[in-house]
XYZ file of C-alpha atoms in Angstrom:
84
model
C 115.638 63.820 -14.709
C 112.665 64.678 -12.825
C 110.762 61.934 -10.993
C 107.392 63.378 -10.785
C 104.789 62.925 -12.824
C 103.830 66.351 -12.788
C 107.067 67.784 -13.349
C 107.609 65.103 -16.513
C 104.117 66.948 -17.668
C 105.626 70.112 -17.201
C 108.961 69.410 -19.389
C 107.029 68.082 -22.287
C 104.914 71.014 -22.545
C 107.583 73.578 -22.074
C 109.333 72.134 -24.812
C 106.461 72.289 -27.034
C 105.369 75.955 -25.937
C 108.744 76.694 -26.637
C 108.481 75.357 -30.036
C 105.701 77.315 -30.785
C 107.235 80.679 -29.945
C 109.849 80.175 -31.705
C 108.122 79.226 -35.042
C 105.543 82.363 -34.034
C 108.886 84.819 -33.480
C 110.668 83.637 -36.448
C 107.985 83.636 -38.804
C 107.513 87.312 -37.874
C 110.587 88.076 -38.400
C 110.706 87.245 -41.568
C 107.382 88.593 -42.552
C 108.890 92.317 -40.924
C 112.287 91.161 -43.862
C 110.001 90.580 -46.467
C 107.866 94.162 -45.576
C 111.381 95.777 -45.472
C 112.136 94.384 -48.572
C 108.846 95.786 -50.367
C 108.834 98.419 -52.721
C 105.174 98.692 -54.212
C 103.121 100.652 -51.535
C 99.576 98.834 -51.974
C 101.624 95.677 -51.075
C 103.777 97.107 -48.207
C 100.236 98.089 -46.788
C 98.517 94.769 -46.585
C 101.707 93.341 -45.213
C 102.263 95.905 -42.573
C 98.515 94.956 -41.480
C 99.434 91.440 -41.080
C 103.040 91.955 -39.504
C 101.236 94.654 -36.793
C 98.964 91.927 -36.231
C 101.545 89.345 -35.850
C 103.360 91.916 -33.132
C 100.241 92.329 -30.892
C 100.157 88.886 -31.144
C 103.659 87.550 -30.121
C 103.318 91.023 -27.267
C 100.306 89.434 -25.470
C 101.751 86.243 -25.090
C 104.886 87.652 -23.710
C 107.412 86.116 -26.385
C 108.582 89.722 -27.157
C 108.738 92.742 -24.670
C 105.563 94.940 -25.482
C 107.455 97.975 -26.379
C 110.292 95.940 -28.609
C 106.681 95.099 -30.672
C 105.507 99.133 -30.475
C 108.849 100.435 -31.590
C 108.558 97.753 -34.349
C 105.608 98.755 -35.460
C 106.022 102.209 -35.474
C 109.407 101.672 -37.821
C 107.558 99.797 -40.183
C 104.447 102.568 -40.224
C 106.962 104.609 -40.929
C 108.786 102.748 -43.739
C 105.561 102.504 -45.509
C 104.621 106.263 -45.451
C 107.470 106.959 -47.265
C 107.596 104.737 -49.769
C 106.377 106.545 -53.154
């Protein structure tokens, strides 16, 4: 266990950063499932809005690599062209 007060500072916000990510990452996941999912192309679009969004997001702060969110993206751009 650490003995400084800084370093006690430091493990109790890690653990909630880490926290956060986590919720952040997994809730985009599941938003990228549910666009996957999607079969009616007005809907697919709003959602791919809000999941490209979501990817910039999660890129910035470094949770995901920057091109892991790009090559993403571009799948689900694609997915959404070609739905009828």
């Amino acid at each position: 266990m650490a003995n400084h007060k800084s370093a006690l500072k430091r493990i109790r916000s890690s653990a909630s950063r880490r926290l956060r990510n986590r919720y952040q990452a997994k809730t985009t996941r599941t938003y990228i499932r549910r666009l996957r999912a999607t079969e009616d192309k007005a809907q697919a679009e709003e959602l791919l809005k809000t999941v490209t969004s979501m990817l910039d997001r999660l890129a910035k702060k470094n949770i995901i690599h920057r091109k892991k969110a790009d090559n993403n993206k571009s799948k689900l751009a694609k997915h959404v062209a070609k739905l009828a």
